[in-house]
Short mmCIF file of N, CA and C in Angstrom, two decimals:
data_model
loop_
_atom_site.label_atom_id
_atom_site.label_comp_id
_atom_site.label_asym_id
_atom_site.label_seq_id
_atom_site.Cartn_x
_atom_site.Cartn_y
_atom_site.Cartn_z
N ILE A 1 132.17 103.40 86.01
CA ILE A 1 131.70 104.78 86.00
C ILE A 1 131.40 105.17 87.43
N ALA A 2 132.01 106.25 87.88
CA ALA A 2 131.75 106.74 89.23
C ALA A 2 130.35 107.34 89.29
N CYS A 3 129.59 106.91 90.27
CA CYS A 3 128.22 107.40 90.44
C CYS A 3 127.96 107.56 91.93
N PRO A 4 128.13 108.76 92.46
CA PRO A 4 127.90 108.94 93.89
C PRO A 4 126.43 108.73 94.25
N LEU A 5 126.21 107.79 95.13
CA LEU A 5 124.85 107.45 95.53
C LEU A 5 124.44 108.29 96.72
N ILE A 6 123.34 108.99 96.58
CA ILE A 6 122.82 109.81 97.67
C ILE A 6 121.71 109.05 98.38
N SER A 7 120.82 108.45 97.63
CA SER A 7 119.74 107.67 98.24
C SER A 7 119.17 106.70 97.22
N VAL A 8 118.51 105.69 97.75
CA VAL A 8 117.83 104.70 96.92
C VAL A 8 116.45 104.49 97.52
N ILE A 9 115.47 104.45 96.67
CA ILE A 9 114.11 104.15 97.11
C ILE A 9 113.69 102.88 96.39
N GLY A 10 113.21 101.93 97.13
CA GLY A 10 112.75 100.68 96.55
C GLY A 10 111.32 100.40 96.96
N ALA A 11 110.68 99.53 96.21
CA ALA A 11 109.31 99.15 96.55
C ALA A 11 109.16 97.65 96.35
N SER A 12 108.36 97.05 97.19
CA SER A 12 108.12 95.62 97.10
C SER A 12 106.72 95.31 97.62
N ASN A 13 106.14 94.27 97.08
CA ASN A 13 104.82 93.85 97.55
C ASN A 13 104.91 92.99 98.80
N GLU A 14 106.11 92.48 99.08
CA GLU A 14 106.27 91.63 100.26
C GLU A 14 107.70 91.70 100.78
N VAL A 15 107.85 91.36 102.03
CA VAL A 15 109.17 91.32 102.65
C VAL A 15 109.84 90.02 102.22
N PRO A 16 111.10 90.10 101.75
CA PRO A 16 111.77 88.87 101.30
C PRO A 16 111.97 87.87 102.44
N GLN A 17 111.70 86.63 102.16
CA GLN A 17 111.88 85.57 103.15
C GLN A 17 113.21 84.84 102.96
N ASP A 18 113.78 84.92 101.77
CA ASP A 18 115.05 84.29 101.47
C ASP A 18 116.16 84.96 102.29
N GLU A 19 117.06 84.17 102.86
CA GLU A 19 118.10 84.70 103.75
C GLU A 19 119.04 85.67 103.02
N ALA A 20 119.37 85.37 101.77
CA ALA A 20 120.26 86.26 101.00
C ALA A 20 119.57 87.60 100.74
N LEU A 21 118.30 87.57 100.43
CA LEU A 21 117.57 88.81 100.20
C LEU A 21 117.30 89.57 101.49
N ALA A 22 117.23 88.86 102.61
CA ALA A 22 117.00 89.52 103.90
C ALA A 22 118.16 90.47 104.23
N ALA A 23 119.38 90.08 103.89
CA ALA A 23 120.54 90.95 104.12
C ALA A 23 120.44 92.21 103.25
N PHE A 24 119.97 92.04 102.03
CA PHE A 24 119.77 93.20 101.14
C PHE A 24 118.66 94.09 101.69
N HIS A 25 117.58 93.49 102.12
CA HIS A 25 116.43 94.23 102.68
C HIS A 25 116.85 95.00 103.94
N ASP A 26 117.75 94.45 104.72
CA ASP A 26 118.20 95.08 105.95
C ASP A 26 118.90 96.41 105.68
N ARG A 27 119.41 96.59 104.48
CA ARG A 27 120.14 97.81 104.16
C ARG A 27 119.23 98.99 103.81
N PHE A 28 117.94 98.74 103.64
CA PHE A 28 116.98 99.82 103.42
C PHE A 28 116.50 100.28 104.79
N LEU A 29 116.92 101.47 105.20
CA LEU A 29 116.69 101.91 106.57
C LEU A 29 115.23 102.21 106.88
N LEU A 30 114.62 103.07 106.10
CA LEU A 30 113.23 103.46 106.36
C LEU A 30 112.28 102.52 105.64
N ARG A 31 111.29 102.06 106.37
CA ARG A 31 110.31 101.13 105.79
C ARG A 31 108.92 101.66 106.08
N LEU A 32 108.24 101.99 105.01
CA LEU A 32 106.90 102.54 105.14
C LEU A 32 105.92 101.68 104.38
N SER A 33 104.80 101.45 104.99
CA SER A 33 103.73 100.73 104.32
C SER A 33 102.85 101.76 103.62
N ILE A 34 102.66 101.60 102.34
CA ILE A 34 101.88 102.54 101.56
C ILE A 34 100.50 101.95 101.32
N VAL A 35 99.49 102.70 101.69
CA VAL A 35 98.11 102.23 101.49
C VAL A 35 97.59 102.73 100.15
N PRO A 36 96.58 102.08 99.62
CA PRO A 36 96.01 102.54 98.35
C PRO A 36 95.46 103.96 98.46
N VAL A 37 95.31 104.59 97.32
CA VAL A 37 94.75 105.94 97.24
C VAL A 37 93.34 105.93 97.83
N SER A 38 93.01 107.00 98.55
CA SER A 38 91.69 107.11 99.17
C SER A 38 90.61 107.24 98.10
N ASP A 39 89.37 107.03 98.51
CA ASP A 39 88.25 107.20 97.58
C ASP A 39 88.22 108.62 97.03
N ALA A 40 88.50 109.60 97.88
CA ALA A 40 88.48 111.00 97.44
C ALA A 40 89.61 111.30 96.45
N GLY A 41 90.75 110.65 96.61
CA GLY A 41 91.88 110.90 95.73
C GLY A 41 91.89 110.05 94.47
N PHE A 42 91.02 109.04 94.43
CA PHE A 42 91.02 108.11 93.30
C PHE A 42 90.75 108.81 91.96
N PRO A 43 89.77 109.70 91.85
CA PRO A 43 89.56 110.40 90.56
C PRO A 43 90.79 111.21 90.12
N VAL A 44 91.51 111.78 91.08
CA VAL A 44 92.73 112.53 90.76
C VAL A 44 93.77 111.57 90.17
N LEU A 45 93.91 110.41 90.78
CA LEU A 45 94.84 109.39 90.29
C LEU A 45 94.52 109.02 88.85
N LEU A 46 93.24 108.81 88.56
CA LEU A 46 92.84 108.41 87.22
C LEU A 46 93.14 109.47 86.17
N ARG A 47 93.18 110.73 86.58
CA ARG A 47 93.40 111.83 85.63
C ARG A 47 94.88 112.21 85.47
N LEU A 48 95.76 111.58 86.22
CA LEU A 48 97.19 111.89 86.08
C LEU A 48 97.68 111.47 84.70
N PRO A 49 98.51 112.30 84.07
CA PRO A 49 99.08 111.88 82.78
C PRO A 49 100.00 110.68 82.99
N SER A 50 100.02 109.79 82.02
CA SER A 50 100.80 108.56 82.17
C SER A 50 102.30 108.81 82.09
N ASP A 51 102.70 109.90 81.50
CA ASP A 51 104.14 110.17 81.37
C ASP A 51 104.57 111.34 82.25
N SER A 52 103.87 111.52 83.38
CA SER A 52 104.16 112.68 84.21
C SER A 52 105.54 112.57 84.86
N THR A 53 106.24 113.68 84.83
CA THR A 53 107.51 113.79 85.54
C THR A 53 107.41 115.00 86.44
N PHE A 54 108.13 114.96 87.52
CA PHE A 54 108.06 116.03 88.50
C PHE A 54 109.42 116.70 88.57
N ALA A 55 109.44 117.98 88.28
CA ALA A 55 110.68 118.74 88.35
C ALA A 55 110.69 119.54 89.65
N VAL A 56 111.85 119.58 90.28
CA VAL A 56 112.01 120.35 91.50
C VAL A 56 112.58 121.71 91.13
N ASP A 57 111.96 122.75 91.63
CA ASP A 57 112.41 124.11 91.41
C ASP A 57 113.88 124.21 91.82
N LEU A 58 114.70 124.83 90.98
CA LEU A 58 116.14 124.95 91.28
C LEU A 58 116.40 125.63 92.62
N ALA A 59 115.55 126.56 93.01
CA ALA A 59 115.74 127.25 94.29
C ALA A 59 115.56 126.30 95.47
N LEU A 60 114.85 125.20 95.28
CA LEU A 60 114.59 124.24 96.36
C LEU A 60 115.60 123.09 96.38
N GLN A 61 116.39 122.97 95.33
CA GLN A 61 117.34 121.87 95.27
C GLN A 61 118.50 122.09 96.24
N ILE A 62 119.00 121.01 96.78
CA ILE A 62 120.12 121.07 97.70
C ILE A 62 121.41 120.96 96.90
N ALA A 63 122.26 121.95 97.05
CA ALA A 63 123.54 121.95 96.34
C ALA A 63 124.45 120.86 96.91
N PRO A 64 125.28 120.26 96.08
CA PRO A 64 126.19 119.22 96.58
C PRO A 64 127.03 119.68 97.78
N ALA A 65 127.49 120.90 97.77
CA ALA A 65 128.29 121.41 98.89
C ALA A 65 127.46 121.49 100.17
N GLU A 66 126.20 121.90 100.03
CA GLU A 66 125.30 121.97 101.19
C GLU A 66 125.02 120.58 101.74
N LEU A 67 124.82 119.62 100.86
CA LEU A 67 124.58 118.24 101.28
C LEU A 67 125.80 117.66 101.98
N SER A 68 126.98 117.93 101.44
CA SER A 68 128.23 117.46 102.07
C SER A 68 128.42 118.07 103.44
N ALA A 69 128.14 119.37 103.57
CA ALA A 69 128.29 120.04 104.87
C ALA A 69 127.31 119.47 105.88
N PHE A 70 126.10 119.19 105.45
CA PHE A 70 125.11 118.62 106.36
C PHE A 70 125.55 117.22 106.81
N ALA A 71 125.99 116.40 105.87
CA ALA A 71 126.44 115.04 106.20
C ALA A 71 127.60 115.07 107.18
N ALA A 72 128.52 116.01 106.98
CA ALA A 72 129.67 116.12 107.89
C ALA A 72 129.23 116.60 109.27
N ALA A 73 128.23 117.46 109.32
CA ALA A 73 127.76 118.01 110.60
C ALA A 73 127.00 116.99 111.44
N ILE A 74 126.50 115.94 110.82
CA ILE A 74 125.74 114.92 111.56
C ILE A 74 126.58 114.31 112.68
N ASP A 75 127.84 114.08 112.42
CA ASP A 75 128.70 113.45 113.42
C ASP A 75 128.90 114.32 114.65
N ALA A 76 128.70 115.63 114.51
CA ALA A 76 128.87 116.54 115.65
C ALA A 76 127.62 116.57 116.55
N VAL A 77 126.51 116.00 116.09
CA VAL A 77 125.29 115.96 116.90
C VAL A 77 125.49 114.93 118.00
N SER A 78 125.19 115.31 119.22
CA SER A 78 125.42 114.39 120.34
C SER A 78 124.24 113.43 120.54
N LEU A 79 124.57 112.32 121.14
CA LEU A 79 123.59 111.31 121.50
C LEU A 79 123.63 111.19 123.03
N PRO A 80 122.78 111.97 123.72
CA PRO A 80 122.83 111.98 125.19
C PRO A 80 122.58 110.61 125.80
N GLU A 81 123.16 110.38 126.95
CA GLU A 81 123.03 109.10 127.64
C GLU A 81 121.57 108.68 127.86
N PRO A 82 120.66 109.58 128.26
CA PRO A 82 119.26 109.15 128.41
C PRO A 82 118.65 108.62 127.11
N ILE A 83 119.10 109.14 125.98
CA ILE A 83 118.60 108.66 124.69
C ILE A 83 119.18 107.28 124.40
N VAL A 84 120.46 107.09 124.71
CA VAL A 84 121.08 105.76 124.55
C VAL A 84 120.31 104.74 125.38
N GLU A 85 119.96 105.12 126.60
CA GLU A 85 119.20 104.21 127.48
C GLU A 85 117.83 103.89 126.89
N LEU A 86 117.17 104.88 126.31
CA LEU A 86 115.85 104.64 125.70
C LEU A 86 115.95 103.73 124.49
N ILE A 87 116.99 103.91 123.68
CA ILE A 87 117.19 103.03 122.52
C ILE A 87 117.45 101.61 123.00
N ALA A 88 118.22 101.46 124.07
CA ALA A 88 118.46 100.13 124.65
C ALA A 88 117.15 99.53 125.15
N GLN A 89 116.28 100.35 125.74
CA GLN A 89 114.96 99.86 126.18
C GLN A 89 114.13 99.41 124.99
N LEU A 90 114.19 100.17 123.90
CA LEU A 90 113.46 99.77 122.69
C LEU A 90 114.00 98.46 122.16
N ARG A 91 115.30 98.31 122.16
CA ARG A 91 115.91 97.04 121.70
C ARG A 91 115.39 95.87 122.54
N SER A 92 115.33 96.05 123.85
CA SER A 92 114.81 94.99 124.73
C SER A 92 113.33 94.74 124.47
N HIS A 93 112.58 95.82 124.25
CA HIS A 93 111.14 95.70 123.96
C HIS A 93 110.94 94.87 122.69
N LEU A 94 111.72 95.14 121.66
CA LEU A 94 111.60 94.40 120.42
C LEU A 94 112.03 92.95 120.60
N ALA A 95 113.11 92.74 121.36
CA ALA A 95 113.57 91.37 121.62
C ALA A 95 112.49 90.58 122.34
N GLY A 96 111.74 91.24 123.21
CA GLY A 96 110.63 90.59 123.90
C GLY A 96 109.52 90.17 122.96
N HIS A 97 109.49 90.76 121.78
CA HIS A 97 108.51 90.39 120.75
C HIS A 97 109.17 89.55 119.65
N ASP A 98 110.34 89.00 119.95
CA ASP A 98 111.10 88.18 119.00
C ASP A 98 111.43 88.93 117.71
N ILE A 99 111.74 90.21 117.84
CA ILE A 99 112.17 91.00 116.69
C ILE A 99 113.64 91.35 116.89
N ALA A 100 114.46 90.79 116.04
CA ALA A 100 115.90 91.06 116.10
C ALA A 100 116.22 92.19 115.13
N VAL A 101 116.98 93.15 115.59
CA VAL A 101 117.40 94.27 114.75
C VAL A 101 118.92 94.22 114.67
N SER A 102 119.44 94.27 113.47
CA SER A 102 120.89 94.14 113.29
C SER A 102 121.61 95.36 113.88
N ASP A 103 122.85 95.13 114.27
CA ASP A 103 123.68 96.23 114.76
C ASP A 103 123.82 97.31 113.69
N ARG A 104 123.91 96.88 112.43
CA ARG A 104 124.01 97.83 111.31
C ARG A 104 122.79 98.75 111.29
N ARG A 105 121.58 98.20 111.49
CA ARG A 105 120.35 99.02 111.48
C ARG A 105 120.34 100.00 112.64
N TRP A 106 120.76 99.53 113.83
CA TRP A 106 120.80 100.45 114.98
C TRP A 106 121.75 101.61 114.70
N HIS A 107 122.91 101.30 114.13
CA HIS A 107 123.89 102.35 113.84
C HIS A 107 123.33 103.33 112.82
N LYS A 108 122.72 102.83 111.76
CA LYS A 108 122.11 103.70 110.74
C LYS A 108 120.95 104.50 111.32
N THR A 109 120.19 103.88 112.21
CA THR A 109 119.06 104.56 112.82
C THR A 109 119.54 105.75 113.65
N VAL A 110 120.62 105.56 114.39
CA VAL A 110 121.17 106.67 115.18
C VAL A 110 121.61 107.80 114.26
N ARG A 111 122.19 107.48 113.14
CA ARG A 111 122.57 108.52 112.18
C ARG A 111 121.34 109.28 111.69
N LEU A 112 120.26 108.57 111.43
CA LEU A 112 119.01 109.23 111.03
C LEU A 112 118.48 110.12 112.15
N LEU A 113 118.55 109.64 113.39
CA LEU A 113 118.09 110.45 114.52
C LEU A 113 118.92 111.73 114.65
N LYS A 114 120.22 111.61 114.43
CA LYS A 114 121.09 112.78 114.47
C LYS A 114 120.75 113.74 113.33
N ALA A 115 120.47 113.20 112.15
CA ALA A 115 120.08 114.04 111.01
C ALA A 115 118.77 114.76 111.31
N SER A 116 117.86 114.08 111.98
CA SER A 116 116.59 114.70 112.36
C SER A 116 116.84 115.87 113.31
N ALA A 117 117.67 115.64 114.31
CA ALA A 117 117.99 116.71 115.26
C ALA A 117 118.63 117.90 114.53
N LEU A 118 119.61 117.61 113.70
CA LEU A 118 120.33 118.66 112.98
C LEU A 118 119.39 119.45 112.07
N SER A 119 118.52 118.74 111.35
CA SER A 119 117.63 119.45 110.44
C SER A 119 116.57 120.25 111.18
N ASN A 120 116.40 119.98 112.47
CA ASN A 120 115.49 120.76 113.30
C ASN A 120 116.23 121.78 114.16
N GLY A 121 117.50 122.03 113.83
CA GLY A 121 118.27 123.08 114.48
C GLY A 121 118.79 122.72 115.86
N ARG A 122 118.86 121.42 116.18
CA ARG A 122 119.34 121.01 117.50
C ARG A 122 120.70 120.35 117.37
N ASP A 123 121.49 120.43 118.46
CA ASP A 123 122.81 119.82 118.44
C ASP A 123 122.85 118.49 119.20
N ALA A 124 121.68 117.99 119.59
CA ALA A 124 121.58 116.71 120.30
C ALA A 124 120.28 116.02 119.94
N VAL A 125 120.32 114.69 119.91
CA VAL A 125 119.12 113.90 119.66
C VAL A 125 118.20 114.03 120.87
N SER A 126 116.91 114.13 120.63
CA SER A 126 115.94 114.23 121.72
C SER A 126 114.93 113.08 121.63
N ILE A 127 114.11 112.97 122.64
CA ILE A 127 113.10 111.92 122.64
C ILE A 127 112.13 112.08 121.47
N TRP A 128 111.98 113.28 120.98
CA TRP A 128 111.06 113.51 119.86
C TRP A 128 111.58 112.89 118.58
N ASP A 129 112.89 112.79 118.43
CA ASP A 129 113.48 112.16 117.25
C ASP A 129 113.22 110.65 117.24
N LEU A 130 113.06 110.07 118.42
CA LEU A 130 112.85 108.62 118.52
C LEU A 130 111.57 108.16 117.83
N TRP A 131 110.68 109.09 117.54
CA TRP A 131 109.45 108.75 116.81
C TRP A 131 109.79 108.05 115.49
N LEU A 132 110.91 108.40 114.89
CA LEU A 132 111.31 107.82 113.61
C LEU A 132 111.65 106.33 113.70
N THR A 133 111.93 105.84 114.90
CA THR A 133 112.35 104.44 115.03
C THR A 133 111.28 103.46 114.56
N GLN A 134 110.02 103.85 114.58
CA GLN A 134 108.97 102.94 114.13
C GLN A 134 109.11 102.60 112.65
N PHE A 135 109.83 103.43 111.90
CA PHE A 135 110.02 103.18 110.48
C PHE A 135 111.36 102.52 110.18
N CYS A 136 112.16 102.26 111.23
CA CYS A 136 113.50 101.73 111.04
C CYS A 136 113.76 100.41 111.76
N ALA A 137 113.12 100.20 112.89
CA ALA A 137 113.56 99.13 113.79
C ALA A 137 112.87 97.79 113.58
N THR A 138 112.06 97.66 112.58
CA THR A 138 111.37 96.39 112.38
C THR A 138 111.60 95.89 110.96
N ALA A 139 111.48 94.59 110.79
CA ALA A 139 111.71 93.98 109.48
C ALA A 139 110.49 94.07 108.58
N GLU A 140 109.33 94.04 109.17
CA GLU A 140 108.10 94.05 108.39
C GLU A 140 107.23 95.23 108.80
N PRO A 141 106.56 95.87 107.83
CA PRO A 141 105.74 97.03 108.16
C PRO A 141 104.69 96.77 109.24
N VAL A 142 104.15 95.56 109.31
CA VAL A 142 103.13 95.27 110.32
C VAL A 142 103.72 95.31 111.73
N GLN A 143 105.03 95.18 111.86
CA GLN A 143 105.67 95.22 113.17
C GLN A 143 105.88 96.65 113.67
N ALA A 144 105.69 97.64 112.81
CA ALA A 144 105.90 99.03 113.21
C ALA A 144 105.02 99.40 114.39
N GLY A 145 103.87 98.76 114.51
CA GLY A 145 102.97 99.02 115.63
C GLY A 145 103.59 98.67 116.97
N ILE A 146 104.51 97.74 116.99
CA ILE A 146 105.17 97.36 118.24
C ILE A 146 106.03 98.51 118.74
N VAL A 147 106.69 99.21 117.81
CA VAL A 147 107.45 100.40 118.19
C VAL A 147 106.48 101.53 118.51
N ALA A 148 105.44 101.65 117.71
CA ALA A 148 104.46 102.72 117.90
C ALA A 148 103.77 102.60 119.26
N GLU A 149 103.62 101.40 119.79
CA GLU A 149 103.02 101.24 121.12
C GLU A 149 104.03 101.55 122.22
N TRP A 150 105.31 101.30 121.96
CA TRP A 150 106.36 101.59 122.93
C TRP A 150 106.56 103.10 123.09
N TYR A 151 106.55 103.81 121.98
CA TYR A 151 106.89 105.23 121.99
C TYR A 151 105.99 106.06 122.90
N PRO A 152 104.65 106.01 122.79
CA PRO A 152 103.83 106.82 123.72
C PRO A 152 104.00 106.39 125.17
N GLY A 153 104.22 105.11 125.40
CA GLY A 153 104.46 104.65 126.76
C GLY A 153 105.74 105.23 127.33
N MET A 154 106.77 105.30 126.48
CA MET A 154 108.04 105.87 126.90
C MET A 154 107.89 107.37 127.18
N LEU A 155 107.08 108.03 126.37
CA LEU A 155 106.84 109.46 126.60
C LEU A 155 105.99 109.71 127.83
N GLY A 156 105.26 108.70 128.22
CA GLY A 156 104.41 108.84 129.40
C GLY A 156 103.01 109.31 129.09
N VAL A 157 102.63 109.31 127.84
CA VAL A 157 101.28 109.76 127.52
C VAL A 157 100.23 108.71 127.85
N GLN A 158 100.68 107.52 128.24
CA GLN A 158 99.74 106.48 128.65
C GLN A 158 99.72 106.34 130.16
N GLY A 159 100.40 107.24 130.85
CA GLY A 159 100.46 107.19 132.30
C GLY A 159 100.80 108.56 132.83
N VAL A 160 101.16 108.61 134.07
CA VAL A 160 101.52 109.87 134.70
C VAL A 160 103.00 110.14 134.45
N ILE A 161 103.33 111.36 134.05
CA ILE A 161 104.72 111.72 133.79
C ILE A 161 104.96 113.14 134.28
N ASP A 162 106.15 113.39 134.69
CA ASP A 162 106.57 114.73 135.11
C ASP A 162 106.57 115.63 133.88
N PRO A 163 105.87 116.77 133.90
CA PRO A 163 105.84 117.67 132.74
C PRO A 163 107.23 118.17 132.35
N GLY A 164 108.19 118.07 133.23
CA GLY A 164 109.55 118.49 132.90
C GLY A 164 110.16 117.70 131.76
N VAL A 165 109.60 116.55 131.43
CA VAL A 165 110.12 115.74 130.35
C VAL A 165 110.10 116.51 129.03
N ILE A 166 109.13 117.36 128.87
CA ILE A 166 109.03 118.10 127.61
C ILE A 166 110.19 119.07 127.47
N ALA A 167 110.62 119.65 128.56
CA ALA A 167 111.71 120.62 128.51
C ALA A 167 113.08 119.97 128.52
N THR A 168 113.22 118.83 129.18
CA THR A 168 114.56 118.24 129.35
C THR A 168 114.85 117.06 128.46
N ASP A 169 113.84 116.53 127.78
CA ASP A 169 114.01 115.35 126.93
C ASP A 169 114.35 114.10 127.71
N THR A 170 114.24 114.12 129.02
CA THR A 170 114.54 112.96 129.85
C THR A 170 113.30 112.55 130.61
N PRO A 171 112.70 111.39 130.28
CA PRO A 171 111.48 110.99 130.98
C PRO A 171 111.76 110.73 132.47
N ARG A 172 110.90 111.27 133.31
CA ARG A 172 110.98 111.03 134.75
C ARG A 172 109.59 110.60 135.23
N TYR A 173 109.42 109.33 135.38
CA TYR A 173 108.12 108.79 135.76
C TYR A 173 107.86 109.00 137.25
N ILE A 174 106.62 109.30 137.59
CA ILE A 174 106.23 109.46 138.99
C ILE A 174 105.13 108.45 139.34
#
């Protein structure tokens, strides 16, 4: 039976340690650690109906043709050389922490960065899109902090930076 797959969402209590499962885990691009419901939200959780389903308003649904056009337009989004250099720096930063990221993940991550740019009305990936790498470039959610510490440093918010970086998307340290 033909079943066009648009997305898959999975959940797990732990990162698989088995080598065969690690290859499967590597195919899930975005990795988010979900924390328990807050104390303030806990009563709301308790009152949710057990058979609740969520319907999306038809006006908000993405038509198949619109989704296809968006997917096709992703390839037209450019990946400027300064962004390629920053991704290479991130790769080195992760390698310095003994975190290996597969070539497949890097390629998928770039596609996500291009989709981010496109959905924000831009025709090129910018340094602001790189914020998403913290959810893609590590194997375990606890490692996301290693990317999260790299990102502000790259932006220069932990040091002196030329304000022109905001306009040009190219960090110029002084």
